[in-house]
Coordinates of C-alpha atoms in Angstrom, one line a residue:
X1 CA 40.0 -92.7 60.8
X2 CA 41.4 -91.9 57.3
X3 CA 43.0 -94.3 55.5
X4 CA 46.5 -94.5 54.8
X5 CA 48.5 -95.7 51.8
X6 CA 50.1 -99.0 51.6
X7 CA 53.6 -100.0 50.0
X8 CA 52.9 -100.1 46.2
X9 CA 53.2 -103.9 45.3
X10 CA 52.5 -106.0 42.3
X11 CA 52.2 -109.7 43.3
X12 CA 54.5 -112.0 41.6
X13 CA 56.6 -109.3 39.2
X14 CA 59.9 -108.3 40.2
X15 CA 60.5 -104.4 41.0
X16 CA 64.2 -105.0 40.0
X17 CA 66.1 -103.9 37.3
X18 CA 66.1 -106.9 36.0
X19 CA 62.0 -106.7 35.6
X20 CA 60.5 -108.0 32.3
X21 CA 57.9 -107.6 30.5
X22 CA 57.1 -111.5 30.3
X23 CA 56.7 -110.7 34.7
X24 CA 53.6 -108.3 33.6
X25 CA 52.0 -110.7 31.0
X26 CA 51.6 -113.1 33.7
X27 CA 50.2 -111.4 36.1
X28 CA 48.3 -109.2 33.2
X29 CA 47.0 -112.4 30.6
X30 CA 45.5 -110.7 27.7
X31 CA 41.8 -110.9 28.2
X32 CA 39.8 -113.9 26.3
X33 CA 37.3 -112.8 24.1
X34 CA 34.2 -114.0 23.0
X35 CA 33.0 -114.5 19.4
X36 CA 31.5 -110.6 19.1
X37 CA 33.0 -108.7 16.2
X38 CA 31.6 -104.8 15.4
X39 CA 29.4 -103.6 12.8
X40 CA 31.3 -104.2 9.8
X41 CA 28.4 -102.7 7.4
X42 CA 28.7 -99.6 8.4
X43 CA 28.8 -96.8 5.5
X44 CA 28.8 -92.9 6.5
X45 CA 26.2 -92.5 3.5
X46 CA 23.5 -94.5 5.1
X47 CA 20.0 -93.7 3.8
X48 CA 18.6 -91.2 5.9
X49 CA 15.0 -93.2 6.2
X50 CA 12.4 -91.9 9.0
X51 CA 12.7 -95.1 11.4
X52 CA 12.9 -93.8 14.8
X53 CA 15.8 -95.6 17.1
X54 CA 16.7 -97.8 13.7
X55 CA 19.7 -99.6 13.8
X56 CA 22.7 -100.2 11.6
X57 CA 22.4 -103.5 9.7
X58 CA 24.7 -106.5 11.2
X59 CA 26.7 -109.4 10.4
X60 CA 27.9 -110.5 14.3
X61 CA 25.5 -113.9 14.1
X62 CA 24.8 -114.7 17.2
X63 CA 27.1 -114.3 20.6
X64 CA 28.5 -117.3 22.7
X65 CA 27.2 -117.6 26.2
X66 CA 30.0 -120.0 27.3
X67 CA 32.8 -118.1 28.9
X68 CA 32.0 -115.0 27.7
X69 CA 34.2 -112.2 28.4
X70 CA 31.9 -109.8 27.0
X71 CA 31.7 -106.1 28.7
X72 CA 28.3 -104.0 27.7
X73 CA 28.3 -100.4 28.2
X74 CA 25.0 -98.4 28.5
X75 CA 24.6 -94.8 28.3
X76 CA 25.7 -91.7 26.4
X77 CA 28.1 -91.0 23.5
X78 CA 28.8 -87.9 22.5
X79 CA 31.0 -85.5 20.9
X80 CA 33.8 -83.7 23.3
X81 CA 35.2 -80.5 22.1
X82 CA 38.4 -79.9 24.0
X83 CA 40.2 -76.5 23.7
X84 CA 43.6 -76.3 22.4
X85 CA 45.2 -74.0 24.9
X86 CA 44.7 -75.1 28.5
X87 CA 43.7 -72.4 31.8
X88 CA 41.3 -70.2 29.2
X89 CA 37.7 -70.0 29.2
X90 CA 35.1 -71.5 26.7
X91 CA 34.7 -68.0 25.5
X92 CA 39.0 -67.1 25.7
X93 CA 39.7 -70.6 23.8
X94 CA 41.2 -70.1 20.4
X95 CA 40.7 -73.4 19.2
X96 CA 38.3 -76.3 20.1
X97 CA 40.0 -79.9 19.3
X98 CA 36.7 -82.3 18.3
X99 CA 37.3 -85.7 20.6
X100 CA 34.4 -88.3 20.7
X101 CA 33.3 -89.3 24.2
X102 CA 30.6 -90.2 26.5
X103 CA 31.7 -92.0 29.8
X104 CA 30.2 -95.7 28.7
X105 CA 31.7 -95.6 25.3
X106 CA 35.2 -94.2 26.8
X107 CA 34.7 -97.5 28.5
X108 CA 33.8 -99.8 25.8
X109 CA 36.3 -98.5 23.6
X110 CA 39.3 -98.8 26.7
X111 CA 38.3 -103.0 27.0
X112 CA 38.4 -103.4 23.7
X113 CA 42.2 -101.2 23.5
X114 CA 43.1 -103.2 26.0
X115 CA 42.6 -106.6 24.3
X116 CA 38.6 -107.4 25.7
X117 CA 35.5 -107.4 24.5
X118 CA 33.1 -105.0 24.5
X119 CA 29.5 -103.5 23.3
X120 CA 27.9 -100.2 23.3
X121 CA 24.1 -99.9 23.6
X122 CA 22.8 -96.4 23.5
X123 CA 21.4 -93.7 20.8
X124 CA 22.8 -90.9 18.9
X125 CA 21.4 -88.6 16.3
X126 CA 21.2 -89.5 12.6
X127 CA 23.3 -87.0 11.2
X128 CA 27.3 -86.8 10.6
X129 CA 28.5 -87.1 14.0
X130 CA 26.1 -89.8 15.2
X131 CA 27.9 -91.8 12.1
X132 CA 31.3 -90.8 13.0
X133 CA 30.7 -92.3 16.5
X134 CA 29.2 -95.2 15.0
X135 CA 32.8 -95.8 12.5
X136 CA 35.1 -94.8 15.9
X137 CA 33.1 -98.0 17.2
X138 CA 33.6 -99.9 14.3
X139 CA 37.3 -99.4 13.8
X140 CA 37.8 -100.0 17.7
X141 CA 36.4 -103.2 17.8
X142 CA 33.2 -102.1 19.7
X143 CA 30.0 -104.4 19.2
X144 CA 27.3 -101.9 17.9
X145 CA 24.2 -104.0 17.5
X146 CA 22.4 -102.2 20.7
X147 CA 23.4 -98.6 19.4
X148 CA 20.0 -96.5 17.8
X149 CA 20.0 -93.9 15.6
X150 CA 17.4 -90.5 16.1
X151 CA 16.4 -88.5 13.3
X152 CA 14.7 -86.3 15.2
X153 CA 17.5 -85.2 17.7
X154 CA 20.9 -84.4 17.4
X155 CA 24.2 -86.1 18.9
X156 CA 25.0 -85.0 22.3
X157 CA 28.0 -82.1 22.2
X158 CA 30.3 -81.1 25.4
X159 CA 32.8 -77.8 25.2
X160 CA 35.0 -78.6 28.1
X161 CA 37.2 -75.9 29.6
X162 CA 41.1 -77.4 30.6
X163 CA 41.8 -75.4 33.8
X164 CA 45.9 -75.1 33.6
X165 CA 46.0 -78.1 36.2
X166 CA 44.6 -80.5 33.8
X167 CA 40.8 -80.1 35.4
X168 CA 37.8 -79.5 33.6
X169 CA 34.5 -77.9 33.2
X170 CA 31.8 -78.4 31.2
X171 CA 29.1 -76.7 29.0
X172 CA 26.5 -79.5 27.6
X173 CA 24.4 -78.8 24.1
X174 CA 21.7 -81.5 24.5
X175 CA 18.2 -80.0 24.7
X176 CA 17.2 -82.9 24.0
X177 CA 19.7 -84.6 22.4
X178 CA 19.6 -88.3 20.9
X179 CA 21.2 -89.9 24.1
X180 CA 17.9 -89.1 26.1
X181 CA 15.7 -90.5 23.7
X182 CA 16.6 -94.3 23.7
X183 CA 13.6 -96.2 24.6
X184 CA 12.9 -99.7 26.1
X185 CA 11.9 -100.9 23.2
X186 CA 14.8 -100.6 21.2
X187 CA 16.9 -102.4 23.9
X188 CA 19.1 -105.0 22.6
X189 CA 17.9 -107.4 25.3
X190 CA 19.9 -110.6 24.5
X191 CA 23.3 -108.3 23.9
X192 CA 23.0 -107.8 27.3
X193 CA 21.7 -111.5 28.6
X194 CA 24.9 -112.4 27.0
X195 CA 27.5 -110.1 28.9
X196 CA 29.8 -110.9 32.0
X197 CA 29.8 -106.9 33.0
X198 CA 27.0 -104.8 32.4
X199 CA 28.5 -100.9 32.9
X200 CA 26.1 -98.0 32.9
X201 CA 26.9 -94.5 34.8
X202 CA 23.9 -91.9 36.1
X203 CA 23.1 -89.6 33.4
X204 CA 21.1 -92.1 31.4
X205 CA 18.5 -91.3 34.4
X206 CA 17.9 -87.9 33.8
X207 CA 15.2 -87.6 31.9
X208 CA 12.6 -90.3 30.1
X209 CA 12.5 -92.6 28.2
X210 CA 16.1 -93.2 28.6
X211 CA 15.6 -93.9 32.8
X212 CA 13.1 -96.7 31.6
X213 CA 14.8 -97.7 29.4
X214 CA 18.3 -98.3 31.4
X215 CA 15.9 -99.4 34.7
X216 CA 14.7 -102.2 32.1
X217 CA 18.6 -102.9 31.1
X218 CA 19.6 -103.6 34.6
X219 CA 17.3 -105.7 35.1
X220 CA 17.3 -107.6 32.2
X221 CA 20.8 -107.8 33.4
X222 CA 20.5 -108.7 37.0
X223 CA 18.2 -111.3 36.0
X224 CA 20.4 -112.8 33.7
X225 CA 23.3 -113.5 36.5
X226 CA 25.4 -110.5 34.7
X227 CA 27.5 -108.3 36.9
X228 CA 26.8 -104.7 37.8
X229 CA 29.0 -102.1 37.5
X230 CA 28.1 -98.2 38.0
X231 CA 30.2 -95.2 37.7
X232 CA 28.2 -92.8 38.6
X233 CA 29.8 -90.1 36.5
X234 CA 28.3 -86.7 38.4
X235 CA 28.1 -84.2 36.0
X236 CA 25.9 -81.7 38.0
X237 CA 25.2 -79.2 35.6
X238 CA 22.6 -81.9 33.9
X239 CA 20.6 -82.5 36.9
X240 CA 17.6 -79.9 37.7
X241 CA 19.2 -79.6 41.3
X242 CA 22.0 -81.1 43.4
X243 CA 19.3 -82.8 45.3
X244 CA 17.9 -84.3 42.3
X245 CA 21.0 -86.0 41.4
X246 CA 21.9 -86.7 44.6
X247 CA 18.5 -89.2 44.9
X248 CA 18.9 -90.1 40.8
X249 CA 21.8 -91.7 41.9
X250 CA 21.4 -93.0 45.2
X251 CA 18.4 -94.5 43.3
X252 CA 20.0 -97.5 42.2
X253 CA 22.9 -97.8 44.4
X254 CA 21.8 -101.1 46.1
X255 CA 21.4 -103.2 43.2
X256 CA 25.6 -102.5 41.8
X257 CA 27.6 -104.9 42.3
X258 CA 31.1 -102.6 41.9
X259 CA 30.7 -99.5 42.0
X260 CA 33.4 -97.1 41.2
X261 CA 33.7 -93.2 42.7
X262 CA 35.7 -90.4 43.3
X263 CA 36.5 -88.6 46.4
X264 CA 34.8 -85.9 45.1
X265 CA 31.3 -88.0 44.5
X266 CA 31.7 -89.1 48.3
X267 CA 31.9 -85.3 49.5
X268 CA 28.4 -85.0 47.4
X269 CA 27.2 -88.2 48.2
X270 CA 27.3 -87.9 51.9
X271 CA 26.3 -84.1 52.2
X272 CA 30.2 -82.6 52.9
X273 CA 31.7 -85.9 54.7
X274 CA 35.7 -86.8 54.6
X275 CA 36.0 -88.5 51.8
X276 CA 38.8 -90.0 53.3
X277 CA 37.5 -91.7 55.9
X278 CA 36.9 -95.0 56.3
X279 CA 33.7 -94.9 57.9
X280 CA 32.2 -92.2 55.6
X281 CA 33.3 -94.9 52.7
X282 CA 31.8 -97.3 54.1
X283 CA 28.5 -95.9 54.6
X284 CA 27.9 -96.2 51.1
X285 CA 28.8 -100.0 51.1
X286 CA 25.7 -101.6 50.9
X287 CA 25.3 -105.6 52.2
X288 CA 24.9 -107.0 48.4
X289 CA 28.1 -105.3 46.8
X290 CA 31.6 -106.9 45.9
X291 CA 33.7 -104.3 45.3
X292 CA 33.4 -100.4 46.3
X293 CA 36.4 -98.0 44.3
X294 CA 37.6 -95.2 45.3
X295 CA 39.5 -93.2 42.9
X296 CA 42.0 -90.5 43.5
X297 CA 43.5 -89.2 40.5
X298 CA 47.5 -89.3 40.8
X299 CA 47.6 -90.8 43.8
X300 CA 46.0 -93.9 42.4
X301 CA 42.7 -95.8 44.3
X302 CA 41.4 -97.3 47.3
X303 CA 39.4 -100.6 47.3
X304 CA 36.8 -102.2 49.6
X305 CA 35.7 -105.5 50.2
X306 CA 33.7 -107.2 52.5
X307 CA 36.5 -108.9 53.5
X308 CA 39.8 -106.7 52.8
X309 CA 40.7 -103.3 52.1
X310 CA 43.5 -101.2 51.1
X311 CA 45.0 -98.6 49.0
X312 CA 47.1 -98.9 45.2
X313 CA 49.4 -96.0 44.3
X314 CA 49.1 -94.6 40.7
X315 CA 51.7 -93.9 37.9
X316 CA 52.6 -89.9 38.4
X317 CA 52.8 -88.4 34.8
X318 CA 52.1 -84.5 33.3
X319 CA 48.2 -84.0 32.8
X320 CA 47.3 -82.5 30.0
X321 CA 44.2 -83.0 29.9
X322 CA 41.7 -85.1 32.7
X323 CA 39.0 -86.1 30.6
X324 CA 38.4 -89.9 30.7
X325 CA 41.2 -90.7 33.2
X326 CA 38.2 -92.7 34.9
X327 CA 37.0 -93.9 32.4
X328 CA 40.0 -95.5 31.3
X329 CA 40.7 -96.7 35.0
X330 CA 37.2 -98.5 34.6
X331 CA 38.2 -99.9 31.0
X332 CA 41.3 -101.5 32.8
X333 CA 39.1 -102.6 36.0
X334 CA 36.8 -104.4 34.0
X335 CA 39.1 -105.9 31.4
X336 CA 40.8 -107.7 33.9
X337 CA 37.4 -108.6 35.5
X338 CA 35.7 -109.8 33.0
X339 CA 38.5 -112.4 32.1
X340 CA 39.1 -113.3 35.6
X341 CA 36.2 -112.8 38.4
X342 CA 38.2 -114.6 40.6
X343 CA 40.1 -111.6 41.6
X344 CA 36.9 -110.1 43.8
X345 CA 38.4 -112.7 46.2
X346 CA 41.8 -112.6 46.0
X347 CA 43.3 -109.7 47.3
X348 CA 46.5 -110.2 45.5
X349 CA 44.7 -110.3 42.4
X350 CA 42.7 -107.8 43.0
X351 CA 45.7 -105.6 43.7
X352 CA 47.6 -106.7 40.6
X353 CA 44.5 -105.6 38.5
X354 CA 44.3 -102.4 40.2
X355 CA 47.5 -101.1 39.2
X356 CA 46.6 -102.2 36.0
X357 CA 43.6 -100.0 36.0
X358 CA 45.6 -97.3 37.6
X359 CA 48.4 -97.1 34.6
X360 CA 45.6 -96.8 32.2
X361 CA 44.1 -93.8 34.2
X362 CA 47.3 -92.2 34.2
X363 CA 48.0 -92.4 30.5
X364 CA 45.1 -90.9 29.3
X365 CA 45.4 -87.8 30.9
X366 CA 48.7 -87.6 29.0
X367 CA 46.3 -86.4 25.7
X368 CA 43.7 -84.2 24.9
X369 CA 40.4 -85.8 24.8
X370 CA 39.0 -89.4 26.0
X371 CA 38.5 -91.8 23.2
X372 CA 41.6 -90.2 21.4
X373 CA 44.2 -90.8 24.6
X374 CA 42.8 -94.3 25.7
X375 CA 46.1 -96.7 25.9
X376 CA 46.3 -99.8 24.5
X377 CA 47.2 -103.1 26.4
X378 CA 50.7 -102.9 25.1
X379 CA 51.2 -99.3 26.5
X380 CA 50.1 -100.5 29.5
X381 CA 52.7 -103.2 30.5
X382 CA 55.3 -100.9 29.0
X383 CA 54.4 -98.2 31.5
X384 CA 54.4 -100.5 34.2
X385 CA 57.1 -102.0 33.2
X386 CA 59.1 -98.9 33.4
X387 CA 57.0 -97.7 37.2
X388 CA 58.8 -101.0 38.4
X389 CA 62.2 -100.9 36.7

């Protein structure tokens, strides 16, 4: 049976006139966070030693256990290069706007927008663009002690086509680039012993050493009581075949704890099955997960429990452009999360965060590129604010 959508509701704020934004804030508490600051030695002219996977030199000191807060992202970062006139071809496109990127550092970046905390482990080249990612971290807040720098790769690019709905394709330069070349031994191990949320996607297990390396991060994580959360991310043209990435994902489906999906992931997932059925959802519930995510672009998400189930409506806005709408929905997910895991219980809550997550989707695809459009916290409220009014 497919599921249908429930009356849009936020628990406890008014959907008068009369709402307020002092309503949101207490149903959206700016997230605590722990004692992690970034990298604040960073300097574009690093020497340019030969250390493979070195890292930038630190002053964080050592990270609080005790009600942390803290969200680690795992994976890629990379450069997005977004055309300037949307419904063209790579080849047609006049212009190409440069937008950094990477689905687990769209994420880290978007919890630490939003008022969280937040670190990135993963490995770029050593050239200019690895250390302009590294200084976007730095200036958004983003713990960097787990990112690596390659100087025998290059930092992962992206040319994305805008289709004139908003949609996107993608041509990928990264043959091998840095991102695949992260290693278990340059893991950051306690970074991640320390987190509430450890977030990874399914490109990091591509190729080797990079699936070793984020095999070893999960566990290290699972181990360590931190929660799971996957986004698998499909980018199909990365994979050696669809079947490939069909089992590359599948691979480490059971040991998630939220997992996070689009409708369009289910219809690959499950071979060509209704995505928007229950029962084909639920297949891919397995008996150890808390919270399965279904996301569905305007129309905003569905969410699965063990115990409930239901449907949030999202924020309509103009897309510009689509890239990191998830992303940021994941960002808002987990920075309500992270603060609060309570709210894997309560459906109320859970709902409340959801529309949350939703409004930060929506935003984002209001701007060209991912990093670039990612709202802050106060955008937020004042967009639901105005959805409610």
């Amino acid at each position: 049976m497919a599921l249908h959508a429930t009356a849009f509701s936020f628990t406890g704020v008014s959907t008068s006139n009369k709402a307020s934004r002092s309503s949101l804030l207490s149903v959206f508490p700016a997230p605590r966070r722990c004692t992690v600051k970034a990298t604040s030695q960073y300097l574009p002219s690093f020497p340019r030693c030969k250390i493979q996977g070195r890292a930038l030199p630190s002053d964080t000191g050592p990270l609080e256990k005790v009600e942390s807060s803290l969200v680690v992202c795992f994976g890629e970062m990379l450069i997005d290069f977004v055309p300037t006139t949307s419904g063209l071809s790579l080849a047609e496109a006049p212009a190409f706007k440069k937008a950094p990127g990477g689905a687990p550092a769209n994420v880290a970046v978007g919890i630490s927008r939003l008022g969280g905390s937040s670190a990135f482990i993963g490995k770029v080249g050593e050239d200019e663009f690895g250390y302009m990612l590294a200084e976007i971290l730095k200036e958004n807040n983003v713990n960097s002690d787990g990112m690596r720098f390659d100087p025998g790769a290059r930092t992962a690019l992206a040319f994305v086509t805008l289709r004139k709905d908003g949609e996107r394709e993608f041509m990928f330069y990264r043959n091998p680039s840095a991102d695949m070349l992260l290693r278990e031994d340059e893991l950051d191990l306690e970074l991640i012993r320390k987190a509430k949320v450890f977030h990874y996607g399914s490109i990091s297990l591509i190729t080797e050493p990079c699936k070793s390396a984020h095999i070893a991060a999960a566990k290290a994580a699972k181990d360590a009581g931190v929660i799971l959360s996957y986004d698998p991310n499909l980018r199909l043209p990365l994979w050696p075949s669809a079947e490939s990435a069909r089992e590359g994902i599948l691979s480490i489906w059971d040991t998630a704890d939220i997992i996070k999906i689009s409708e369009e992931e289910i219809l690959f997932l499950t071979q060509g099955e209704d995505p928007y059925d229950d029962n084909v959802v639920r297949k891919l519930y397995h008996p150890n997960l808390k919270l399965l995510l279904v996301t569905e672009g305007p129309e905003g998400c569905r969410y699965y429990t063990k115990d409930f189930s239901g449907r949030v409506k999202g924020i309509k806005v103009d897309a510009v452009d689509t890239t990191g709408a998830g992303d940021a929905f994941v960002a808002g997910i987990l920075s309500q999360l992270a603060s609060d895991v309570s709210l894997l219980q309560d459906e109320g809550k859970l709902r409340d965060a959801l529309s949350f997550a939703n409004a930060c989707g929506a935003l984002t695809v209001m701007e060209r590129g991912a990093i670039p459009a990612l709202p802050t916290r106060e955008v937020v409220l004042n967009a639901l604010l105005k959805s409610v009014a």
